[in-house]
């Protein structure tokens, strides 16, 4: 039924801006935390994507719960619809919530990040952050602002 609704409602373009991506290496397995904004013509939602080799979890909470990603803890956080900005974004565009999340997951799964490892000289802690990412052969810089030229249209 949802697929028929999406076909009838003709989903509009969805654009994405990646603001920051940090990776943690734990015994040769990478876990990414990605700050992003998803937008349609009328509405946008800021949130986070948490990603490892098998899972991509999207968290668009208006009030951050501080819960870790479910695939790391095994406990799925309970996020009320009125605290989930993706519900609001789906209401303002002719697209189901499921289709919206699927398109974002497919986009993130195809991104290849270029990272820089930096060490804080006072604490000795290493951080690995993406400076750029490649999406279908095109290279994009991480965006600290909402410049329309840096949006990727899905």
PDB file of C-alpha atoms in Angstrom, residues 2-150:
ATOM      1  CA  UNK A   2       2.786   2.473   0.848  1.00  0.00           C
ATOM      2  CA  UNK A   3       4.479   1.842  -2.502  1.00  0.00           C
ATOM      3  CA  UNK A   4       1.236   2.645  -4.305  1.00  0.00           C
ATOM      4  CA  UNK A   5       0.820   5.833  -2.266  1.00  0.00           C
ATOM      5  CA  UNK A   6       4.373   6.939  -3.075  1.00  0.00           C
ATOM      6  CA  UNK A   7       3.787   6.277  -6.763  1.00  0.00           C
ATOM      7  CA  UNK A   8       0.517   8.219  -6.782  1.00  0.00           C
ATOM      8  CA  UNK A   9       1.933  11.110  -4.717  1.00  0.00           C
ATOM      9  CA  UNK A  10       5.077  11.399  -6.904  1.00  0.00           C
ATOM     10  CA  UNK A  11       7.876  11.827  -4.341  1.00  0.00           C
ATOM     11  CA  UNK A  12       9.683  15.105  -4.690  1.00  0.00           C
ATOM     12  CA  UNK A  13      13.398  15.630  -4.575  1.00  0.00           C
ATOM     13  CA  UNK A  14      15.147  15.062  -1.306  1.00  0.00           C
ATOM     14  CA  UNK A  15      18.419  16.882  -0.673  1.00  0.00           C
ATOM     15  CA  UNK A  16      21.056  16.113   1.924  1.00  0.00           C
ATOM     16  CA  UNK A  17      23.898  18.096   3.485  1.00  0.00           C
ATOM     17  CA  UNK A  18      26.585  16.269   5.453  1.00  0.00           C
ATOM     18  CA  UNK A  19      28.013  18.501   8.180  1.00  0.00           C
ATOM     19  CA  UNK A  20      30.406  16.224  10.022  1.00  0.00           C
ATOM     20  CA  UNK A  21      31.432  12.567  10.048  1.00  0.00           C
ATOM     21  CA  UNK A  22      33.550  10.989  12.771  1.00  0.00           C
ATOM     22  CA  UNK A  23      34.746   7.396  12.777  1.00  0.00           C
ATOM     23  CA  UNK A  24      35.781   5.111  15.642  1.00  0.00           C
ATOM     24  CA  UNK A  25      37.923   2.074  14.897  1.00  0.00           C
ATOM     25  CA  UNK A  26      37.301  -0.780  17.294  1.00  0.00           C
ATOM     26  CA  UNK A  27      39.207  -3.963  16.475  1.00  0.00           C
ATOM     27  CA  UNK A  28      39.138  -3.302  12.711  1.00  0.00           C
ATOM     28  CA  UNK A  29      35.426  -2.422  12.688  1.00  0.00           C
ATOM     29  CA  UNK A  30      34.467   1.144  11.933  1.00  0.00           C
ATOM     30  CA  UNK A  31      31.498   2.941  13.450  1.00  0.00           C
ATOM     31  CA  UNK A  32      30.523   6.298  11.971  1.00  0.00           C
ATOM     32  CA  UNK A  33      28.602   9.181  13.544  1.00  0.00           C
ATOM     33  CA  UNK A  34      27.365  11.517  10.810  1.00  0.00           C
ATOM     34  CA  UNK A  35      25.665  14.875  11.341  1.00  0.00           C
ATOM     35  CA  UNK A  36      23.349  15.719   8.451  1.00  0.00           C
ATOM     36  CA  UNK A  37      20.389  17.754   7.276  1.00  0.00           C
ATOM     37  CA  UNK A  38      17.683  16.276   5.050  1.00  0.00           C
ATOM     38  CA  UNK A  39      15.532  18.768   3.136  1.00  0.00           C
ATOM     39  CA  UNK A  40      12.665  19.030   0.732  1.00  0.00           C
ATOM     40  CA  UNK A  41      11.514  22.215  -0.965  1.00  0.00           C
ATOM     41  CA  UNK A  42       9.580  23.394   2.116  1.00  0.00           C
ATOM     42  CA  UNK A  43      11.027  21.651   5.157  1.00  0.00           C
ATOM     43  CA  UNK A  44      14.320  20.440   6.602  1.00  0.00           C
ATOM     44  CA  UNK A  45      15.339  18.214   9.499  1.00  0.00           C
ATOM     45  CA  UNK A  46      18.719  18.021  11.227  1.00  0.00           C
ATOM     46  CA  UNK A  47      19.794  14.730  12.684  1.00  0.00           C
ATOM     47  CA  UNK A  48      22.387  12.008  13.000  1.00  0.00           C
ATOM     48  CA  UNK A  49      23.149   8.781  11.222  1.00  0.00           C
ATOM     49  CA  UNK A  50      25.090   6.043  12.987  1.00  0.00           C
ATOM     50  CA  UNK A  51      26.626   3.492  10.680  1.00  0.00           C
ATOM     51  CA  UNK A  52      28.762   0.391  10.755  1.00  0.00           C
ATOM     52  CA  UNK A  53      29.408  -2.300   8.134  1.00  0.00           C
ATOM     53  CA  UNK A  54      25.914  -3.820   8.525  1.00  0.00           C
ATOM     54  CA  UNK A  55      23.586  -1.190   9.999  1.00  0.00           C
ATOM     55  CA  UNK A  56      22.567   2.402   9.427  1.00  0.00           C
ATOM     56  CA  UNK A  57      20.488   4.016  12.171  1.00  0.00           C
ATOM     57  CA  UNK A  58      18.859   7.403  11.580  1.00  0.00           C
ATOM     58  CA  UNK A  59      18.122   9.637  14.583  1.00  0.00           C
ATOM     59  CA  UNK A  60      16.287  12.892  13.929  1.00  0.00           C
ATOM     60  CA  UNK A  61      15.260  13.791  17.470  1.00  0.00           C
ATOM     61  CA  UNK A  62      14.175  17.361  18.207  1.00  0.00           C
ATOM     62  CA  UNK A  63      15.305  16.805  21.818  1.00  0.00           C
ATOM     63  CA  UNK A  64      18.357  14.522  21.940  1.00  0.00           C
ATOM     64  CA  UNK A  65      17.822  11.514  24.191  1.00  0.00           C
ATOM     65  CA  UNK A  66      21.539  10.806  24.444  1.00  0.00           C
ATOM     66  CA  UNK A  67      20.892   7.096  23.821  1.00  0.00           C
ATOM     67  CA  UNK A  68      23.641   5.236  21.953  1.00  0.00           C
ATOM     68  CA  UNK A  69      22.859   3.550  18.624  1.00  0.00           C
ATOM     69  CA  UNK A  70      20.717   0.441  18.991  1.00  0.00           C
ATOM     70  CA  UNK A  71      23.041  -1.776  16.941  1.00  0.00           C
ATOM     71  CA  UNK A  72      25.830  -1.136  19.468  1.00  0.00           C
ATOM     72  CA  UNK A  73      23.786  -1.689  22.627  1.00  0.00           C
ATOM     73  CA  UNK A  74      21.047  -4.049  21.483  1.00  0.00           C
ATOM     74  CA  UNK A  75      18.443  -1.710  22.998  1.00  0.00           C
ATOM     75  CA  UNK A  76      16.250   0.206  20.565  1.00  0.00           C
ATOM     76  CA  UNK A  77      15.529   3.692  21.926  1.00  0.00           C
ATOM     77  CA  UNK A  78      11.886   4.710  22.136  1.00  0.00           C
ATOM     78  CA  UNK A  79      11.476   7.960  20.209  1.00  0.00           C
ATOM     79  CA  UNK A  80       8.014   9.487  20.310  1.00  0.00           C
ATOM     80  CA  UNK A  81       6.625  10.697  16.958  1.00  0.00           C
ATOM     81  CA  UNK A  82       6.349  14.269  18.287  1.00  0.00           C
ATOM     82  CA  UNK A  83      10.124  14.174  19.017  1.00  0.00           C
ATOM     83  CA  UNK A  84      11.045  12.697  15.608  1.00  0.00           C
ATOM     84  CA  UNK A  85      11.705  15.379  12.992  1.00  0.00           C
ATOM     85  CA  UNK A  86      11.474  12.786  10.201  1.00  0.00           C
ATOM     86  CA  UNK A  87       7.730  12.440  10.835  1.00  0.00           C
ATOM     87  CA  UNK A  88       7.353  16.165  10.326  1.00  0.00           C
ATOM     88  CA  UNK A  89       9.507  16.104   7.185  1.00  0.00           C
ATOM     89  CA  UNK A  90       7.442  13.225   5.765  1.00  0.00           C
ATOM     90  CA  UNK A  91       4.222  15.143   6.492  1.00  0.00           C
ATOM     91  CA  UNK A  92       5.452  18.163   4.518  1.00  0.00           C
ATOM     92  CA  UNK A  93       6.552  16.212   1.448  1.00  0.00           C
ATOM     93  CA  UNK A  94       4.647  13.736  -0.710  1.00  0.00           C
ATOM     94  CA  UNK A  95       6.659  10.770   0.553  1.00  0.00           C
ATOM     95  CA  UNK A  96       6.094   8.113   3.180  1.00  0.00           C
ATOM     96  CA  UNK A  97       8.370   8.009   6.225  1.00  0.00           C
ATOM     97  CA  UNK A  98       9.602   4.564   5.164  1.00  0.00           C
ATOM     98  CA  UNK A  99      10.536   5.771   1.661  1.00  0.00           C
ATOM     99  CA  UNK A 100      12.265   8.843   3.085  1.00  0.00           C
ATOM    100  CA  UNK A 101      14.394   6.765   5.463  1.00  0.00           C
ATOM    101  CA  UNK A 102      15.180   4.216   2.741  1.00  0.00           C
ATOM    102  CA  UNK A 103      16.464   6.922   0.407  1.00  0.00           C
ATOM    103  CA  UNK A 104      18.680   8.369   3.149  1.00  0.00           C
ATOM    104  CA  UNK A 105      20.086   4.931   4.027  1.00  0.00           C
ATOM    105  CA  UNK A 106      20.839   4.179   0.360  1.00  0.00           C
ATOM    106  CA  UNK A 107      22.620   7.519   0.032  1.00  0.00           C
ATOM    107  CA  UNK A 108      24.759   6.928   3.137  1.00  0.00           C
ATOM    108  CA  UNK A 109      25.602   3.360   2.093  1.00  0.00           C
ATOM    109  CA  UNK A 110      27.085   4.624  -1.192  1.00  0.00           C
ATOM    110  CA  UNK A 111      29.215   7.399   0.333  1.00  0.00           C
ATOM    111  CA  UNK A 112      32.967   6.828   0.649  1.00  0.00           C
ATOM    112  CA  UNK A 113      34.591   9.103   3.236  1.00  0.00           C
ATOM    113  CA  UNK A 114      38.123  10.530   3.225  1.00  0.00           C
ATOM    114  CA  UNK A 115      39.364  10.849   6.796  1.00  0.00           C
ATOM    115  CA  UNK A 116      42.089  12.770   8.561  1.00  0.00           C
ATOM    116  CA  UNK A 117      43.480  11.472  11.850  1.00  0.00           C
ATOM    117  CA  UNK A 118      44.426  14.155  14.360  1.00  0.00           C
ATOM    118  CA  UNK A 119      45.865  13.803  17.842  1.00  0.00           C
ATOM    119  CA  UNK A 120      45.073  16.266  20.614  1.00  0.00           C
ATOM    120  CA  UNK A 121      48.501  17.116  22.023  1.00  0.00           C
ATOM    121  CA  UNK A 122      47.161  17.891  25.500  1.00  0.00           C
ATOM    122  CA  UNK A 123      45.210  14.647  25.974  1.00  0.00           C
ATOM    123  CA  UNK A 124      46.853  12.338  23.456  1.00  0.00           C
ATOM    124  CA  UNK A 125      43.415  11.307  22.152  1.00  0.00           C
ATOM    125  CA  UNK A 126      43.150  10.586  18.440  1.00  0.00           C
ATOM    126  CA  UNK A 127      40.138  11.680  16.417  1.00  0.00           C
ATOM    127  CA  UNK A 128      39.333  10.641  12.877  1.00  0.00           C
ATOM    128  CA  UNK A 129      37.053  12.971  10.979  1.00  0.00           C
ATOM    129  CA  UNK A 130      35.995  13.036   7.364  1.00  0.00           C
ATOM    130  CA  UNK A 131      37.024  16.067   5.366  1.00  0.00           C
ATOM    131  CA  UNK A 132      35.417  14.958   2.105  1.00  0.00           C
ATOM    132  CA  UNK A 133      33.203  12.230   0.747  1.00  0.00           C
ATOM    133  CA  UNK A 134      32.685  10.646  -2.635  1.00  0.00           C
ATOM    134  CA  UNK A 135      29.178   9.996  -3.928  1.00  0.00           C
ATOM    135  CA  UNK A 136      28.886   8.213  -7.293  1.00  0.00           C
ATOM    136  CA  UNK A 137      32.227   9.534  -8.528  1.00  0.00           C
ATOM    137  CA  UNK A 138      31.762  13.140  -7.426  1.00  0.00           C
ATOM    138  CA  UNK A 139      33.724  14.530  -4.478  1.00  0.00           C
ATOM    139  CA  UNK A 140      32.058  16.823  -1.941  1.00  0.00           C
ATOM    140  CA  UNK A 141      33.436  18.723   1.054  1.00  0.00           C
ATOM    141  CA  UNK A 142      31.843  18.398   4.461  1.00  0.00           C
ATOM    142  CA  UNK A 143      29.622  21.450   4.948  1.00  0.00           C
ATOM    143  CA  UNK A 144      29.610  23.528   8.129  1.00  0.00           C
ATOM    144  CA  UNK A 145      26.754  25.683   6.838  1.00  0.00           C
ATOM    145  CA  UNK A 146      23.650  25.274   4.681  1.00  0.00           C
ATOM    146  CA  UNK A 147      24.944  26.490   1.317  1.00  0.00           C
ATOM    147  CA  UNK A 148      22.523  25.302  -1.364  1.00  0.00           C
ATOM    148  CA  UNK A 149      25.431  24.509  -3.706  1.00  0.00           C
ATOM    149  CA  UNK A 150      26.693  21.813  -1.309  1.00  0.00           C
TER     150      UNK A 150
END
